Short mmCIF file of C-alpha atoms in Angstrom, two decimals:
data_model
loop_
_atom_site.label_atom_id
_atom_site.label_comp_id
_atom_site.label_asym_id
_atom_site.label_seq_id
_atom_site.Cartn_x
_atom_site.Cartn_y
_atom_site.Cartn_z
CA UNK A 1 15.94 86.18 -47.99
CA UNK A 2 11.79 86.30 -48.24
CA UNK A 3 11.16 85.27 -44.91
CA UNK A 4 12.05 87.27 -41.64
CA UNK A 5 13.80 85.71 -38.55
CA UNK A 6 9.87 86.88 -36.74
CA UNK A 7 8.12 84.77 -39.68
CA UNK A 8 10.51 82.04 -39.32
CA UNK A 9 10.20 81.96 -35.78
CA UNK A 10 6.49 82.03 -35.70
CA UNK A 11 6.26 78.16 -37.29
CA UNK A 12 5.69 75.25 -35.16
CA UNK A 13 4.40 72.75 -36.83
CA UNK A 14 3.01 71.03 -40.42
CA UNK A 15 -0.60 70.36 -40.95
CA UNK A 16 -0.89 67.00 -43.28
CA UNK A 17 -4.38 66.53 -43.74
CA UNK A 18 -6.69 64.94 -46.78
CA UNK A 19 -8.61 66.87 -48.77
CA UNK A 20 -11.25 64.90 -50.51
CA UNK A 21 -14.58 64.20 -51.71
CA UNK A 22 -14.29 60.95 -50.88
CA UNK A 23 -16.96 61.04 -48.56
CA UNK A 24 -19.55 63.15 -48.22
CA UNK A 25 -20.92 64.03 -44.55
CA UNK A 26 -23.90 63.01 -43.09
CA UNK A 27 -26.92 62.29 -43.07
CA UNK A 28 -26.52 62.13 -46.84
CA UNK A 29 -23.24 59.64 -47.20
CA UNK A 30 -21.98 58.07 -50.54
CA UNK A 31 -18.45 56.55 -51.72
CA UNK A 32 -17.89 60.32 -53.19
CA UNK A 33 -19.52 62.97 -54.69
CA UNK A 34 -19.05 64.84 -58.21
CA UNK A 35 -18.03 63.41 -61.34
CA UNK A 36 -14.49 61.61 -60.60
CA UNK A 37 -12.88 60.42 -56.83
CA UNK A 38 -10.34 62.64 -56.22
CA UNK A 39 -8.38 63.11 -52.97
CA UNK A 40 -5.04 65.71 -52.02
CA UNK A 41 -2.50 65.65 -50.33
CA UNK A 42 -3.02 68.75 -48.00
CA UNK A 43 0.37 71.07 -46.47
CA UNK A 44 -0.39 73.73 -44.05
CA UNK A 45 2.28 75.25 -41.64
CA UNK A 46 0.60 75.99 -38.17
CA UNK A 47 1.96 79.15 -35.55
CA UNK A 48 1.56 78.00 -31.68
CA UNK A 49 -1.73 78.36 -31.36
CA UNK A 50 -2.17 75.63 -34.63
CA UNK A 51 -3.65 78.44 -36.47
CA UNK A 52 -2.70 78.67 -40.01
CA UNK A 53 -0.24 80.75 -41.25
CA UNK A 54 -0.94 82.80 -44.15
CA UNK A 55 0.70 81.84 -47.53
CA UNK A 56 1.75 78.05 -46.64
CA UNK A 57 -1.28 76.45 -47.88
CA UNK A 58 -1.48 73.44 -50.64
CA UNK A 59 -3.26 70.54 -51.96
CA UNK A 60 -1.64 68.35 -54.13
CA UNK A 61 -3.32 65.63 -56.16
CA UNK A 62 -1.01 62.64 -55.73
CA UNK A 63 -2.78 60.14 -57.97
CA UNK A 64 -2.25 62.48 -60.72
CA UNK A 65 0.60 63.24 -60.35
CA UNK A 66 2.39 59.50 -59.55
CA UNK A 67 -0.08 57.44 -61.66
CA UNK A 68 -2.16 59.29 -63.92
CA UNK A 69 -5.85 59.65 -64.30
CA UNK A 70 -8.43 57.90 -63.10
CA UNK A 71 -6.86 55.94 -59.58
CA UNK A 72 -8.43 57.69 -56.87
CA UNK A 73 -6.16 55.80 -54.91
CA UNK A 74 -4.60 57.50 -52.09
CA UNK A 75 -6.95 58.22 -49.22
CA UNK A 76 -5.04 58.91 -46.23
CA UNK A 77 -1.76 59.97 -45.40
CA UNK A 78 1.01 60.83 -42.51
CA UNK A 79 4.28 62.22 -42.82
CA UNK A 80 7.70 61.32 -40.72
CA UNK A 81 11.17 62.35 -40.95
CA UNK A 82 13.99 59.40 -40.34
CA UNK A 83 17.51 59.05 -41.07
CA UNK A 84 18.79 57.51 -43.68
CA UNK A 85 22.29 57.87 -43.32
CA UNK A 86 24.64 55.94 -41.10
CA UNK A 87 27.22 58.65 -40.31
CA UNK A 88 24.31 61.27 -39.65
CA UNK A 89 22.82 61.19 -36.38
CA UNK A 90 20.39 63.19 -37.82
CA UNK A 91 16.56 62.06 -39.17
CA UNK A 92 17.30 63.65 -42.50
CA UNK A 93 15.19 63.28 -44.64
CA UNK A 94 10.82 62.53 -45.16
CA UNK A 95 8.69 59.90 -46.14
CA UNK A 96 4.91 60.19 -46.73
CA UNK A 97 3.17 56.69 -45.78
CA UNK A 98 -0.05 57.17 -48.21
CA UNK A 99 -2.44 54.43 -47.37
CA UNK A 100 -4.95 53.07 -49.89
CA UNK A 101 -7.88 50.71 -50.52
CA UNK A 102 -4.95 47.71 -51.44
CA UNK A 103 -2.30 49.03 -48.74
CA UNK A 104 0.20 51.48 -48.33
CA UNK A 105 3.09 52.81 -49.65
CA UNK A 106 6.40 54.67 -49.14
CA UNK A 107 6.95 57.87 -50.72
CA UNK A 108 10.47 59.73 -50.22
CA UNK A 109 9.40 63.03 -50.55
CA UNK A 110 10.77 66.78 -50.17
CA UNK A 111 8.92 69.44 -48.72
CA UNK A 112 10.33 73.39 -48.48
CA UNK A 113 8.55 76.71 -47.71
CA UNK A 114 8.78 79.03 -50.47
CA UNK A 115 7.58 82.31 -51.12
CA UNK A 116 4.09 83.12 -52.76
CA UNK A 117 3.97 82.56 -56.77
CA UNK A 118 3.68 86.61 -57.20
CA UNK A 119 7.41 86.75 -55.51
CA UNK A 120 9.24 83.71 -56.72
CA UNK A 121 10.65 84.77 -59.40
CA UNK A 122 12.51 87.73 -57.67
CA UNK A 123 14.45 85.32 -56.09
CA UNK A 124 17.30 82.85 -57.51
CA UNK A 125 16.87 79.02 -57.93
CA UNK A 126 18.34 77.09 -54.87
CA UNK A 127 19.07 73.17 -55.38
CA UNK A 128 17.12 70.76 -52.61
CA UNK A 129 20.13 69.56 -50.66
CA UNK A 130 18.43 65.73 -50.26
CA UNK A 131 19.03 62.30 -51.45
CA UNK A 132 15.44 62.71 -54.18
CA UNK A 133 16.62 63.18 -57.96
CA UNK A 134 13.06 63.77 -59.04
CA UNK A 135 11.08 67.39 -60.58
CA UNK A 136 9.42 69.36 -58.28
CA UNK A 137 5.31 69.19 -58.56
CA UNK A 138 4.10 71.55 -60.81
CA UNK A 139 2.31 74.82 -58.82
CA UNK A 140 -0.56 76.53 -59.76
CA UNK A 141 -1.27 73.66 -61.76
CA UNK A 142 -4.22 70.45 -62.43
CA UNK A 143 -1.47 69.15 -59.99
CA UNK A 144 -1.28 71.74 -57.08
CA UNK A 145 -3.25 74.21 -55.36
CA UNK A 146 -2.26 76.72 -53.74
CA UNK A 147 0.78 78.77 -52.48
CA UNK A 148 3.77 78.45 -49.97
CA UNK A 149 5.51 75.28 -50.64
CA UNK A 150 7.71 73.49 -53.30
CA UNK A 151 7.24 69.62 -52.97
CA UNK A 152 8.69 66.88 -54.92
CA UNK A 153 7.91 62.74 -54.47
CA UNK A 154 10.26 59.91 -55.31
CA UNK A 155 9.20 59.33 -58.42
CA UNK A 156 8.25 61.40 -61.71
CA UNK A 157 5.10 61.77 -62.93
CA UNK A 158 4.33 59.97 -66.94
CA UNK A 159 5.38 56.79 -66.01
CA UNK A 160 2.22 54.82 -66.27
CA UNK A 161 -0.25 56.70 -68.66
CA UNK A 162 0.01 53.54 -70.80
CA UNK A 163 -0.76 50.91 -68.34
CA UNK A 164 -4.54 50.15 -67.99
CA UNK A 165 -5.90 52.51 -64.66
CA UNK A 166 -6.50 49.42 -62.58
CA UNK A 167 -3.32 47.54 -63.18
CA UNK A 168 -1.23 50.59 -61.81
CA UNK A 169 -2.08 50.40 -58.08
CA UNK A 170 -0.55 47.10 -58.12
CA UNK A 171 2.67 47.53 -60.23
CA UNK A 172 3.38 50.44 -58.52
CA UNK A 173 2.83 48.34 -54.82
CA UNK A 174 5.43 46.12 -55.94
CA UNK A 175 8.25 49.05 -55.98
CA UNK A 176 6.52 51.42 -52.77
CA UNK A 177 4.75 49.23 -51.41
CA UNK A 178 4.42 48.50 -47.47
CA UNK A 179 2.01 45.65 -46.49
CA UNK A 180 -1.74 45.71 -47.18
CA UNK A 181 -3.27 47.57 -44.24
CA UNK A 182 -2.75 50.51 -43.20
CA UNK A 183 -2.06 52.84 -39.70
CA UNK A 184 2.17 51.58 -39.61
CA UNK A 185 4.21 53.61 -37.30
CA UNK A 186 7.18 53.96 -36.86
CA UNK A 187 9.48 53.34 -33.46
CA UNK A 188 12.99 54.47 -32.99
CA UNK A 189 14.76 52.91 -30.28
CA UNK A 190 17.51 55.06 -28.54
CA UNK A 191 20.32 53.09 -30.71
CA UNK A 192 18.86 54.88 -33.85
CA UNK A 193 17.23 51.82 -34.69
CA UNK A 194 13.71 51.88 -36.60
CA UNK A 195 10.97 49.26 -36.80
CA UNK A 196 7.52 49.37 -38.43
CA UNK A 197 4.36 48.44 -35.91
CA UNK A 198 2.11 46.26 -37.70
CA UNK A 199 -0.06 45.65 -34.67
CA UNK A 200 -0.20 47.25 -30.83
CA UNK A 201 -1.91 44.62 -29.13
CA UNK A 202 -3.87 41.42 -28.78
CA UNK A 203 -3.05 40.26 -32.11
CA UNK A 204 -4.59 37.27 -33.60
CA UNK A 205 -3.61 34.43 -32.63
CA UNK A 206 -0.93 35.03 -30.12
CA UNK A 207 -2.35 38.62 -28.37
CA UNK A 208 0.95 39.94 -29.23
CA UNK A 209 2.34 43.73 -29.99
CA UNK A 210 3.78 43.25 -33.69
CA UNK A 211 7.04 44.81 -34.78
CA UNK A 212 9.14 44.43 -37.94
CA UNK A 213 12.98 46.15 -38.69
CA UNK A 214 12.73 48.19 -41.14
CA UNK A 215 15.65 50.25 -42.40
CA UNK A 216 15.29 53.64 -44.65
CA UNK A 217 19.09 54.17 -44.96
CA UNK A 218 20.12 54.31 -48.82
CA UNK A 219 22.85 56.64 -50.52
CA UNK A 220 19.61 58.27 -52.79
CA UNK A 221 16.46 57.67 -53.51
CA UNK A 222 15.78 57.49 -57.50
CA UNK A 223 12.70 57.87 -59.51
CA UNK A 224 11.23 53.98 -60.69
CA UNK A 225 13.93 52.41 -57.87
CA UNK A 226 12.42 49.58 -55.86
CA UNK A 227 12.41 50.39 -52.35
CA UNK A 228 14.61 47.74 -49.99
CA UNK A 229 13.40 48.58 -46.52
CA UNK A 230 12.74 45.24 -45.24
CA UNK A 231 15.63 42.15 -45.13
CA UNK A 232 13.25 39.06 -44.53
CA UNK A 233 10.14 40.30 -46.73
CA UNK A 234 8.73 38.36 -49.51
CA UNK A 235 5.50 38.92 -51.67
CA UNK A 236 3.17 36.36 -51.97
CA UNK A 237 0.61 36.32 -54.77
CA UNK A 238 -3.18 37.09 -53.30
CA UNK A 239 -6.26 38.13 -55.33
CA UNK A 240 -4.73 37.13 -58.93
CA UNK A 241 -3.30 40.39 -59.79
CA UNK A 242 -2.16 41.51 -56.02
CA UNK A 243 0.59 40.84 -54.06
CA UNK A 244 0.75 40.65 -49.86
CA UNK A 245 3.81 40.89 -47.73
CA UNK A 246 4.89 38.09 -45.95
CA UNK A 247 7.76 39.14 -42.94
CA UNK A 248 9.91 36.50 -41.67
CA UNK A 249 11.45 38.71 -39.31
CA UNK A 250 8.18 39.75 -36.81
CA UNK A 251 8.81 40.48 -33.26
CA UNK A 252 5.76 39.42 -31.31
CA UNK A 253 5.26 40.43 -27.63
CA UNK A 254 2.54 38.55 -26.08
CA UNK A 255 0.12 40.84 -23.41
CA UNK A 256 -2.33 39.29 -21.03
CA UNK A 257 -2.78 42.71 -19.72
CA UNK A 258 -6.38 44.27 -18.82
CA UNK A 259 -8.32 47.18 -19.37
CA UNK A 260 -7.02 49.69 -16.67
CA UNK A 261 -10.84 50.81 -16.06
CA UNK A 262 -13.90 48.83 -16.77
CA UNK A 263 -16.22 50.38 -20.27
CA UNK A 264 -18.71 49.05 -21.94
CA UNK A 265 -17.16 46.65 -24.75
CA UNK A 266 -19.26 45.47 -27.56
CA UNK A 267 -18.90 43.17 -30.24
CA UNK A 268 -16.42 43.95 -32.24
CA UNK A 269 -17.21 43.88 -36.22
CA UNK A 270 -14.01 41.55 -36.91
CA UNK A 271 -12.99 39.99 -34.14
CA UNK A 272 -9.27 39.41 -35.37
CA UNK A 273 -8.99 42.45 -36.49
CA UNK A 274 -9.77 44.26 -33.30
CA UNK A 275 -7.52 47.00 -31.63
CA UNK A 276 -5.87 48.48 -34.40
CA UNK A 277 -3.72 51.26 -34.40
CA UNK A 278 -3.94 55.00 -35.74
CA UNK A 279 -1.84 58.09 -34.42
CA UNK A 280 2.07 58.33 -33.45
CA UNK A 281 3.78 57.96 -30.55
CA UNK A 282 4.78 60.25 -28.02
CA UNK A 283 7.23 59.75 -25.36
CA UNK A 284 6.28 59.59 -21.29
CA UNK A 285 6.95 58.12 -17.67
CA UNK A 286 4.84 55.38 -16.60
CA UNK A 287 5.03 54.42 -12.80
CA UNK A 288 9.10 55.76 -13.68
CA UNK A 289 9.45 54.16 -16.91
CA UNK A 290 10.18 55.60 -20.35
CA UNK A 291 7.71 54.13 -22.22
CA UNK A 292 6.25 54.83 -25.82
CA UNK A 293 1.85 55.92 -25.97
CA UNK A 294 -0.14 55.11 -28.76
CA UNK A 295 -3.92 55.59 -29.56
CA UNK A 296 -5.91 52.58 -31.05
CA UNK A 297 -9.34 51.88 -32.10
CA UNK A 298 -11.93 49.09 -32.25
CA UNK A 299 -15.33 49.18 -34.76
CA UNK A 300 -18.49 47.81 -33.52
CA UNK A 301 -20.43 45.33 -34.92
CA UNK A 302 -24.22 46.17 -35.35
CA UNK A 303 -26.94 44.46 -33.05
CA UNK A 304 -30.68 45.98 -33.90
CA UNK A 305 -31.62 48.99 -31.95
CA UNK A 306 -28.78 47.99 -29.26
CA UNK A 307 -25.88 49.02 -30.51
CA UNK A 308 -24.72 51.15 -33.56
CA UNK A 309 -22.88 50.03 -36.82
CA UNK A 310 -19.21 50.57 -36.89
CA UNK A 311 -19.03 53.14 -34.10
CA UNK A 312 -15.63 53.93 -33.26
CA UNK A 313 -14.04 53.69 -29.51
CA UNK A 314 -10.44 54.41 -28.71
CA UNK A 315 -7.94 53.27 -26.40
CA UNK A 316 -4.25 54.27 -24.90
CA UNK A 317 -1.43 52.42 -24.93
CA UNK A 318 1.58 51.84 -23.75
CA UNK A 319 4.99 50.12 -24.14
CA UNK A 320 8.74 49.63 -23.15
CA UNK A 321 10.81 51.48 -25.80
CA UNK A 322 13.16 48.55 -26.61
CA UNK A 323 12.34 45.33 -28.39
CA UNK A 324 10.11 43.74 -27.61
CA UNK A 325 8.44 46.20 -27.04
CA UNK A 326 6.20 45.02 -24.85
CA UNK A 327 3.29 46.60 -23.64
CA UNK A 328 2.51 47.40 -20.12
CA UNK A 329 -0.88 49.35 -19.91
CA UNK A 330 -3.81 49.60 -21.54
CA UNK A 331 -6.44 52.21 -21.21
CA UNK A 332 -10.68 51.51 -21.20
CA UNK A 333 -13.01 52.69 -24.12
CA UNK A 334 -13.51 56.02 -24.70
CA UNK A 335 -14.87 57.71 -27.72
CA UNK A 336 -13.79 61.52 -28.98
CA UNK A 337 -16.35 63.99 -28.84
CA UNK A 338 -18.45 66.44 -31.21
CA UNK A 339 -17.35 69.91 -32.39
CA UNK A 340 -18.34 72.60 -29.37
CA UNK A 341 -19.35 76.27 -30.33
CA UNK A 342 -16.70 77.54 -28.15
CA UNK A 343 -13.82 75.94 -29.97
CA UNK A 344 -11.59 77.86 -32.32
CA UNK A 345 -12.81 78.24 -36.05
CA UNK A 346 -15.99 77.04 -35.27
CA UNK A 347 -17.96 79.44 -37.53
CA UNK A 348 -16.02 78.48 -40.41
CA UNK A 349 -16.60 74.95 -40.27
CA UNK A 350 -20.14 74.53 -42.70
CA UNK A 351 -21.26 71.78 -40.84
CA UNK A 352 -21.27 74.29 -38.08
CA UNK A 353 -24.37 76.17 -39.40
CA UNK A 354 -26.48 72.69 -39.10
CA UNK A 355 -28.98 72.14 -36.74
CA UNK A 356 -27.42 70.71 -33.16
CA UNK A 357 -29.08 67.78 -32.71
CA UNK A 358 -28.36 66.59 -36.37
CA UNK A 359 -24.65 68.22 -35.72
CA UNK A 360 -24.31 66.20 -32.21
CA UNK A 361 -26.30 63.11 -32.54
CA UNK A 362 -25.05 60.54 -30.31
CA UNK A 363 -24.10 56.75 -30.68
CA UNK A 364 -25.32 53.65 -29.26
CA UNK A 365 -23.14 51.32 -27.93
CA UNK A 366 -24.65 48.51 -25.78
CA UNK A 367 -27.92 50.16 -25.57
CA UNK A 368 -26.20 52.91 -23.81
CA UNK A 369 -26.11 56.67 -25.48
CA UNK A 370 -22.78 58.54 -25.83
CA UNK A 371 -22.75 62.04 -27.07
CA UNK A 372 -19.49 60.99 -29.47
CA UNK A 373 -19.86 60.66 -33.92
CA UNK A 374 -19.96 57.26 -34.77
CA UNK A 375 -16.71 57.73 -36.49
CA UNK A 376 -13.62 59.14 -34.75
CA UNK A 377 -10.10 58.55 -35.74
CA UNK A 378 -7.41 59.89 -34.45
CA UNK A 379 -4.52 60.11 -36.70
CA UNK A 380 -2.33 62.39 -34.60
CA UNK A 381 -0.65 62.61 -31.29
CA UNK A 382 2.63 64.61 -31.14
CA UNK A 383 4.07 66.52 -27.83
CA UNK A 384 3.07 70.26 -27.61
CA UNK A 385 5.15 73.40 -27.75
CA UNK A 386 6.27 74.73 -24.43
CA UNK A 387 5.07 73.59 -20.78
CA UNK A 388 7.93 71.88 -21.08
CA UNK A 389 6.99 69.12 -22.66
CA UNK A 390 3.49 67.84 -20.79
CA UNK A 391 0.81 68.44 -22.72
CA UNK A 392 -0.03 66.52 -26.54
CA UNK A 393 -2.10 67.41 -29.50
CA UNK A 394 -4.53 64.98 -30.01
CA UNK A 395 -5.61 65.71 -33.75
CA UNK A 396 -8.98 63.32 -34.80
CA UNK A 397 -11.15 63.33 -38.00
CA UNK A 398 -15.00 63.25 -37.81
CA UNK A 399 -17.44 61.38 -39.73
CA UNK A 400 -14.41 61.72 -42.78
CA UNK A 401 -16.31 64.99 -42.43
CA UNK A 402 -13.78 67.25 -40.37
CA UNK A 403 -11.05 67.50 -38.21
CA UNK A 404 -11.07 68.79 -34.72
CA UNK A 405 -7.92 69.04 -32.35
CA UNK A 406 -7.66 68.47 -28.49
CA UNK A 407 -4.68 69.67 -25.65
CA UNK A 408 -4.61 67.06 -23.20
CA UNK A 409 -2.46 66.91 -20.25
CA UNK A 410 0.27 63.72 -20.50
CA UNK A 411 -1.03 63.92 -16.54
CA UNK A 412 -4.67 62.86 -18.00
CA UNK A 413 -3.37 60.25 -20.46
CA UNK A 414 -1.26 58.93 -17.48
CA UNK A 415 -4.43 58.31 -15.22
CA UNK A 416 -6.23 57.17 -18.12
CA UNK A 417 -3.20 54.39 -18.44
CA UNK A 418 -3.15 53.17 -15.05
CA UNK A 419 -6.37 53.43 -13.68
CA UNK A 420 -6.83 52.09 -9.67
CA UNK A 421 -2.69 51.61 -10.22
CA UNK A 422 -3.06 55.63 -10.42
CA UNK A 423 -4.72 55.97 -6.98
CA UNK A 424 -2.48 53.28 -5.41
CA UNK A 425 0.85 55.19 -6.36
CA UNK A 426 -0.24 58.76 -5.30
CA UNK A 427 -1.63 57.63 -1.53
#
């Protein structure tokens, strides 16, 4: 084999990440830059310290490859391995939820380390062992950039270069698609069951924490095959052309819980559309629970020179691991911060070389300053290597500008949860 037991060893995670020009950062900001939207799909395998490991590096352009030219439709992504076979205890194979401007969709999808193009060929052909009967992305191609991984989606690429540009999004939602939104995550109870979140908390009307079964077991996973992950879905017709999913299966788990600790809370730019979620779950103990932590955000609504437009806060969250999953704490505002000269790679980001107070400018929020970018989403949150377990990555893009990673202690996120609660239980 290529790869030593050291070299194997040395991996700890995969980087998913978007690159794009999509967005171009501040204080000059259009839709995107160039001549034509384009956005990848971007693979990276990390060593311990989440640096990048040499030689495992790609961006692959989705759009082009699924739908032909012109879509610019995928803009964000996250990857998640679950089982899809009854008789294997196993979460065996991925699926890449790729969100768009309509919704988002489910994309089977194989992922392997390989060795670089100049060495591939010394080596023989090995079958993927997975339930996808679909060709492998092209490398060094219009298609894919870069070296150090063989990847392959559900589906084929060809299928709609005859269909108008703007009627593929929607023909292809009606085989992949999810529901129109985006930021689903997936919870696995300890039965091995799985169900999609469709909203943490306070959900209009009811204030409720929004589940849905879904189900990802299937004997393989062909190229133009409809995905069946839902039992009680239908699509109802919105828009003309567009289609919405309608669940008649929703769990709903009502919360009148408040804030653990008191922030400032502005208006928030849709009201019933407040609190929504963005990264994964991790597991914890909560006052000697097992209990499931989220991240969500809110957007605020602009008011003059007292507080900004669409300035992102975030919030914990947590809930009971079994249906209904109800939710039992819920952190205060807090916002992520700027990019600090003393972290890691910091010289290598461009926006780096910027002048500070354009690089740190601070937000607004109820006439109050806060040293935070007005847009911080964090897409990630999975447990750390080592320390047995009690520290998280926190993993948050800025401004759609850059991304910027954080170690926090589950100790932190824990008094961050339960506030005065915290202080009551260790007296």
């Amino acid at each position: 084999p290529y790869f030593t037991d050291k070299e194997v060893d040395k991996v700890k995670y995969l980087s998913i990440s978007r690159t794009s020009n999509l967005h171009s950062c501040k204080p000059k900001f259009k839709f995107y830059f160039g001549t034509l939207a384009q956005g990848y799909l971007g693979l990276s395998l990390l060593d311990e310290k989440l640096s990048r490991i040499d030689g495992t590096d790609v961006a692959i352009y989705v759009d082009k490859w699924l739908l032909g030219n012109e879509t610019a439709l995928f803009h964000d992504f996250q990857i998640f391995a679950s089982r899809s076979s009854k008789e294997n205890p196993l979460k065996d194979q991925l699926f890449l939820f790729a969100s768009t401007h309509i919704g988002t969709y489910n994309l089977p999808i194989d992922i392997r380390r390989v060795p670089p193009s100049s060495h591939l060929s010394n080596y023989p052909i090995i079958p993927f062992d997975s339930k996808l009967n679909s060709t492998i992305v092209t490398p060094n191609s219009e298609y894919q950039y870069g070296n150090g991984f063989q990847v392959r989606f559900v589906d084929n690429p060809g299928r709609f270069h005859l269909l108008k540009h703007y009627r593929r999004p929607d023909k292809y939602y009606r085989e992949k698609g999810i529901d129109r939104g985006k930021n689903f995550h997936i919870i696995e109870t300890t039965n091995g069951q799985t169900y999609m979140e469709l909203w943490p908390y306070k959900s209009s009307p009811n204030n409720s924490h929004v589940t849905v079964p879904i189900n990802f077991y299937a004997s393989s996973f062909n190229p133009s095959s409809e995905m069946k992950l839902f039992s009680h879905r239908e699509f109802e017709s919105a828009k003309k052309a567009r289609y919405q999913s309608v669940f008649h299966d929703k769990i709903e788990s009502r919360t009148k819980l408040s804030q653990s600790f008191q922030t400032v809370t502005p208006k928030h730019e849709r009201p019933k559309m407040k609190y929504r979620g963005t990264s994964q779950f991790i597991d914890m103990m909560l006052e000697g629970k097992d209990v499931k932590v989220g991240i969500s955000h809110t957007v605020s609504e602009h008011v003059g020179n007292y507080t900004d437009k669409r300035a992102y806060l975030s919030q914990f969250y947590a809930f009971l691991p079994e249906p209904p999953f109800e939710v039992v704490a819920i952190s205060g505002n807090f916002c992520f911060n700027h990019m600090h000269k003393e972290d890691v790679g910091f010289s290598a980001q461009w926006i780096s070389e910027r002048p500070e107070d354009n690089r740190t400018a601070p937000i607004l929020i109820m006439n109050q300053t806060y040293r935070c970018p007005i847009i911080t989403f964090a897409n990630s949150m999975v447990e750390k290597i080592g320390n047995n377990g009690n520290d998280v990555i926190i993993t948050y893009g800025v401004d759609d500008c850059y991304s910027r990673s954080l170690i926090v202690p589950k100790k932190k996120i824990e008094i961050l949860l339960l506030g005065e609660r915290y202080k009551d239980l260790t007296k």
